[in-house]
mmCIF file with all atom_site columns, C-alpha atoms in Angstrom:
data_model
loop_
_atom_site.group_PDB
_atom_site.id
_atom_site.type_symbol
_atom_site.label_atom_id
_atom_site.label_alt_id
_atom_site.label_comp_id
_atom_site.label_asym_id
_atom_site.label_entity_id
_atom_site.label_seq_id
_atom_site.pdbx_PDB_ins_code
_atom_site.Cartn_x
_atom_site.Cartn_y
_atom_site.Cartn_z
_atom_site.occupancy
_atom_site.B_iso_or_equiv
_atom_site.pdbx_formal_charge
_atom_site.auth_seq_id
_atom_site.auth_comp_id
_atom_site.auth_asym_id
_atom_site.auth_atom_id
_atom_site.pdbx_PDB_model_num
ATOM 1   C CA . MET T 1 1   ? -1.748  -9.822  -3.483  1.00 38.00 ? 1   MET T CA 1
ATOM 2   C CA . LEU T 1 2   ? -3.986  -11.429 -0.852  1.00 35.00 ? 2   LEU T CA 1
ATOM 3   C CA . ALA T 1 3   ? -1.435  -14.072 0.118   1.00 36.00 ? 3   ALA T CA 1
ATOM 4   C CA . VAL T 1 4   ? 1.017   -11.412 1.260   1.00 39.00 ? 4   VAL T CA 1
ATOM 5   C CA . THR T 1 5   ? -1.402  -8.743  2.460   1.00 44.00 ? 5   THR T CA 1
ATOM 6   C CA . VAL T 1 6   ? -3.280  -10.925 4.942   1.00 41.00 ? 6   VAL T CA 1
ATOM 7   C CA . PRO T 1 7   ? -0.233  -12.178 6.894   1.00 42.00 ? 7   PRO T CA 1
ATOM 8   C CA . LEU T 1 8   ? 1.335   -8.707  6.900   1.00 44.00 ? 8   LEU T CA 1
ATOM 9   C CA . PHE T 1 9   ? -1.909  -7.091  8.010   1.00 48.00 ? 9   PHE T CA 1
ATOM 10  C CA . ALA T 1 10  ? -2.337  -9.749  10.714  1.00 47.00 ? 10  ALA T CA 1
ATOM 11  C CA . ALA T 1 11  ? 1.217   -9.240  11.956  1.00 46.00 ? 11  ALA T CA 1
ATOM 12  C CA . ALA T 1 12  ? 0.836   -5.474  11.941  1.00 49.00 ? 12  ALA T CA 1
ATOM 13  C CA . SER T 1 13  ? -2.565  -5.680  13.619  1.00 49.00 ? 13  SER T CA 1
ATOM 14  C CA . SER T 1 14  ? -1.242  -7.862  16.423  1.00 50.00 ? 14  SER T CA 1
ATOM 15  C CA . HIS T 1 15  ? 1.656   -5.447  16.870  1.00 49.00 ? 15  HIS T CA 1
ATOM 16  C CA . TYR T 1 16  ? -0.571  -2.356  16.934  1.00 47.00 ? 16  TYR T CA 1
ATOM 17  C CA . GLY T 1 17  ? -3.750  -4.030  18.208  1.00 48.00 ? 17  GLY T CA 1
ATOM 18  C CA . SER T 1 18  ? -4.011  -3.143  21.873  1.00 43.00 ? 18  SER T CA 1
ATOM 19  C CA . SER T 1 19  ? -2.415  0.291   21.599  1.00 44.00 ? 19  SER T CA 1
ATOM 20  C CA . ARG T 1 20  ? -5.539  1.823   19.993  1.00 42.00 ? 20  ARG T CA 1
ATOM 21  C CA . ARG T 1 21  ? -3.286  3.305   17.291  1.00 44.00 ? 21  ARG T CA 1
ATOM 22  C CA . PRO T 1 22  ? -4.460  2.940   13.712  1.00 44.00 ? 22  PRO T CA 1
ATOM 23  C CA . ALA T 1 23  ? -3.247  -0.291  12.162  1.00 48.00 ? 23  ALA T CA 1
ATOM 24  C CA . PRO T 1 24  ? -1.163  0.089   9.005   1.00 49.00 ? 24  PRO T CA 1
ATOM 25  C CA . SER T 1 25  ? -2.566  -0.922  5.648   1.00 50.00 ? 25  SER T CA 1
ATOM 26  C CA . CYS T 1 26  ? -0.615  -1.922  2.559   1.00 57.00 ? 26  CYS T CA 1
ATOM 27  C CA . ALA T 1 27  ? -1.714  -3.270  -0.788  1.00 65.00 ? 27  ALA T CA 1
ATOM 28  C CA . THR T 1 28  ? -0.500  -3.728  -4.318  1.00 77.00 ? 28  THR T CA 1
ATOM 29  C CA . THR T 1 29  ? -0.047  -0.286  -5.828  1.00 85.00 ? 29  THR T CA 1
ATOM 30  C CA . ASP T 1 30  ? -2.375  -0.698  -8.767  1.00 90.00 ? 30  ASP T CA 1
ATOM 31  C CA . TRP T 1 31  ? -5.895  0.579   -9.422  1.00 93.00 ? 31  TRP T CA 1
ATOM 32  C CA . PRO T 1 32  ? -7.702  -2.305  -7.690  1.00 91.00 ? 32  PRO T CA 1
ATOM 33  C CA . GLY T 1 33  ? -5.319  -1.889  -4.723  1.00 88.00 ? 33  GLY T CA 1
ATOM 34  C CA . VAL T 1 34  ? -6.259  1.784   -4.498  1.00 91.00 ? 34  VAL T CA 1
ATOM 35  C CA . VAL T 1 35  ? -9.960  0.867   -4.552  1.00 91.00 ? 35  VAL T CA 1
ATOM 36  C CA . ILE T 1 36  ? -9.418  -1.641  -1.724  1.00 87.00 ? 36  ILE T CA 1
ATOM 37  C CA . ALA T 1 37  ? -7.354  0.817   0.315   1.00 86.00 ? 37  ALA T CA 1
ATOM 38  C CA . ASN T 1 38  ? -9.931  3.600   -0.171  1.00 89.00 ? 38  ASN T CA 1
ATOM 39  C CA . GLY T 1 39  ? -12.584 1.232   1.207   1.00 88.00 ? 39  GLY T CA 1
ATOM 40  C CA . LEU T 1 40  ? -10.435 0.151   4.145   1.00 83.00 ? 40  LEU T CA 1
ATOM 41  C CA . MET T 1 41  ? -9.609  3.724   5.084   1.00 83.00 ? 41  MET T CA 1
ATOM 42  C CA . ARG T 1 42  ? -13.279 4.708   4.921   1.00 88.00 ? 42  ARG T CA 1
ATOM 43  C CA . ARG T 1 43  ? -14.388 1.841   7.165   1.00 86.00 ? 43  ARG T CA 1
ATOM 44  C CA . LEU T 1 44  ? -11.518 0.986   9.518   1.00 81.00 ? 44  LEU T CA 1
ATOM 45  C CA . PRO T 1 45  ? -8.910  2.822   11.595  1.00 79.00 ? 45  PRO T CA 1
ATOM 46  C CA . VAL T 1 46  ? -6.014  2.152   9.209   1.00 77.00 ? 46  VAL T CA 1
ATOM 47  C CA . THR T 1 47  ? -3.217  4.338   7.904   1.00 77.00 ? 47  THR T CA 1
ATOM 48  C CA . PRO T 1 48  ? -1.247  3.874   4.675   1.00 77.00 ? 48  PRO T CA 1
ATOM 49  C CA . TRP T 1 49  ? 1.889   1.805   5.149   1.00 76.00 ? 49  TRP T CA 1
ATOM 50  C CA . ARG T 1 50  ? 4.484   2.285   2.417   1.00 76.00 ? 50  ARG T CA 1
ATOM 51  C CA . PHE T 1 51  ? 1.563   3.231   0.223   1.00 82.00 ? 51  PHE T CA 1
ATOM 52  C CA . CYS T 1 52  ? 2.140   6.874   -0.696  1.00 85.00 ? 52  CYS T CA 1
ATOM 53  C CA . ALA T 1 53  ? 3.593   8.779   -3.647  1.00 91.00 ? 53  ALA T CA 1
ATOM 54  C CA . ALA T 1 54  ? 7.129   8.818   -2.228  1.00 88.00 ? 54  ALA T CA 1
ATOM 55  C CA . ASP T 1 55  ? 7.147   5.058   -1.567  1.00 85.00 ? 55  ASP T CA 1
ATOM 56  C CA . TYR T 1 56  ? 5.773   4.405   -5.032  1.00 88.00 ? 56  TYR T CA 1
ATOM 57  C CA . ALA T 1 57  ? 8.417   6.635   -6.637  1.00 88.00 ? 57  ALA T CA 1
ATOM 58  C CA . THR T 1 58  ? 11.178  4.766   -4.784  1.00 85.00 ? 58  THR T CA 1
ATOM 59  C CA . ALA T 1 59  ? 9.907   1.390   -6.006  1.00 85.00 ? 59  ALA T CA 1
ATOM 60  C CA . VAL T 1 60  ? 9.507   2.607   -9.585  1.00 87.00 ? 60  VAL T CA 1
ATOM 61  C CA . ALA T 1 61  ? 13.010  4.139   -9.534  1.00 85.00 ? 61  ALA T CA 1
ATOM 62  C CA . ALA T 1 62  ? 14.348  0.713   -8.519  1.00 82.00 ? 62  ALA T CA 1
ATOM 63  C CA . ASP T 1 63  ? 12.642  -0.655  -11.654 1.00 81.00 ? 63  ASP T CA 1
ATOM 64  C CA . LEU T 1 64  ? 10.177  -2.729  -9.657  1.00 74.00 ? 64  LEU T CA 1
ATOM 65  C CA . GLY T 1 65  ? 6.759   -3.632  -10.912 1.00 75.00 ? 65  GLY T CA 1
ATOM 66  C CA . ALA T 1 66  ? 4.930   -4.466  -14.083 1.00 86.00 ? 66  ALA T CA 1
ATOM 67  C CA . VAL T 1 67  ? 2.883   -2.418  -16.516 1.00 91.00 ? 67  VAL T CA 1
ATOM 68  C CA . LEU T 1 68  ? -0.068  -0.677  -14.838 1.00 93.00 ? 68  LEU T CA 1
ATOM 69  C CA . SER T 1 69  ? -3.365  -1.042  -16.638 1.00 93.00 ? 69  SER T CA 1
ATOM 70  C CA . GLY T 1 70  ? -6.980  -0.298  -15.904 1.00 94.00 ? 70  GLY T CA 1
ATOM 71  C CA . ARG T 1 71  ? -9.033  2.740   -15.005 1.00 95.00 ? 71  ARG T CA 1
ATOM 72  C CA . PRO T 1 72  ? -7.334  5.280   -12.704 1.00 96.00 ? 72  PRO T CA 1
ATOM 73  C CA . VAL T 1 73  ? -8.767  5.765   -9.219  1.00 95.00 ? 73  VAL T CA 1
ATOM 74  C CA . THR T 1 74  ? -7.888  8.648   -6.902  1.00 96.00 ? 74  THR T CA 1
ATOM 75  C CA . ALA T 1 75  ? -6.099  7.561   -3.726  1.00 94.00 ? 75  ALA T CA 1
ATOM 76  C CA . SER T 1 76  ? -8.159  9.362   -1.073  1.00 93.00 ? 76  SER T CA 1
ATOM 77  C CA . TRP T 1 77  ? -5.220  9.540   1.345   1.00 90.00 ? 77  TRP T CA 1
ATOM 78  C CA . ASP T 1 78  ? -2.641  10.774  -1.193  1.00 92.00 ? 78  ASP T CA 1
ATOM 79  C CA . PRO T 1 79  ? -3.851  12.216  -4.534  1.00 95.00 ? 79  PRO T CA 1
ATOM 80  C CA . ALA T 1 80  ? -0.189  12.639  -5.540  1.00 96.00 ? 80  ALA T CA 1
ATOM 81  C CA . LEU T 1 81  ? 0.068   8.835   -5.586  1.00 94.00 ? 81  LEU T CA 1
ATOM 82  C CA . THR T 1 82  ? -2.595  8.733   -8.303  1.00 96.00 ? 82  THR T CA 1
ATOM 83  C CA . THR T 1 83  ? -0.712  11.339  -10.341 1.00 96.00 ? 83  THR T CA 1
ATOM 84  C CA . ARG T 1 84  ? 2.567   9.397   -10.060 1.00 95.00 ? 84  ARG T CA 1
ATOM 85  C CA . MET T 1 85  ? 0.889   6.124   -10.928 1.00 94.00 ? 85  MET T CA 1
ATOM 86  C CA . GLN T 1 86  ? -0.624  7.657   -14.063 1.00 96.00 ? 86  GLN T CA 1
ATOM 87  C CA . ALA T 1 87  ? 2.722   9.194   -15.073 1.00 95.00 ? 87  ALA T CA 1
ATOM 88  C CA . SER T 1 88  ? 4.823   6.067   -14.408 1.00 94.00 ? 88  SER T CA 1
ATOM 89  C CA . ALA T 1 89  ? 2.263   3.468   -15.508 1.00 94.00 ? 89  ALA T CA 1
ATOM 90  C CA . ARG T 1 90  ? 3.806   0.794   -13.255 1.00 91.00 ? 90  ARG T CA 1
ATOM 91  C CA . LYS T 1 91  ? 2.149   -1.383  -10.646 1.00 89.00 ? 91  LYS T CA 1
ATOM 92  C CA . VAL T 1 92  ? 4.145   -2.334  -7.569  1.00 86.00 ? 92  VAL T CA 1
ATOM 93  C CA . GLU T 1 93  ? 3.170   -5.419  -5.585  1.00 78.00 ? 93  GLU T CA 1
ATOM 94  C CA . GLU T 1 94  ? 3.891   -6.021  -1.905  1.00 71.00 ? 94  GLU T CA 1
ATOM 95  C CA . GLU T 1 95  ? 6.251   -8.814  -2.913  1.00 70.00 ? 95  GLU T CA 1
ATOM 96  C CA . HIS T 1 96  ? 8.514   -6.211  -4.516  1.00 69.00 ? 96  HIS T CA 1
ATOM 97  C CA . VAL T 1 97  ? 8.888   -4.273  -1.260  1.00 68.00 ? 97  VAL T CA 1
ATOM 98  C CA . LEU T 1 98  ? 8.534   -7.181  1.185   1.00 64.00 ? 98  LEU T CA 1
ATOM 99  C CA . ALA T 1 99  ? 11.975  -6.654  2.730   1.00 69.00 ? 99  ALA T CA 1
ATOM 100 C CA . ASP T 1 100 ? 11.073  -3.042  3.584   1.00 71.00 ? 100 ASP T CA 1
ATOM 101 C CA . LEU T 1 101 ? 7.711   -4.068  5.059   1.00 68.00 ? 101 LEU T CA 1
ATOM 102 C CA . LEU T 1 102 ? 9.311   -6.728  7.250   1.00 72.00 ? 102 LEU T CA 1
ATOM 103 C CA . THR T 1 103 ? 12.014  -4.294  8.364   1.00 74.00 ? 103 THR T CA 1
ATOM 104 C CA . ASP T 1 104 ? 9.291   -1.838  9.389   1.00 71.00 ? 104 ASP T CA 1
ATOM 105 C CA . LEU T 1 105 ? 7.591   -4.534  11.491  1.00 72.00 ? 105 LEU T CA 1
ATOM 106 C CA . ASP T 1 106 ? 10.858  -5.586  13.069  1.00 78.00 ? 106 ASP T CA 1
ATOM 107 C CA . GLY T 1 107 ? 11.821  -2.012  13.973  1.00 72.00 ? 107 GLY T CA 1
ATOM 108 C CA . ALA T 1 108 ? 8.426   -0.864  15.216  1.00 59.00 ? 108 ALA T CA 1
#
């Protein structure tokens, strides 16, 4: 997770940096990823980037991800994401949606 998140966050931050707009945040869609994102959104001016219930549903429908395990955590920015994660029981890593993330950066 960290190997992909850091370069993407750095690229997004440099793109958004001087505009004073919130920088996007993405993470693996699993329970630890939700914990990390909750902390980031509490402390920094970030917004979810392909990290909501609809994005998760799209990835799961494409049969991406592995079995989700661990204790559920409510996504403070999108409680519906938590509900979908519990129902689907799949984790989706950034690597699975990397092409979409890079397309977003290229088109922004």
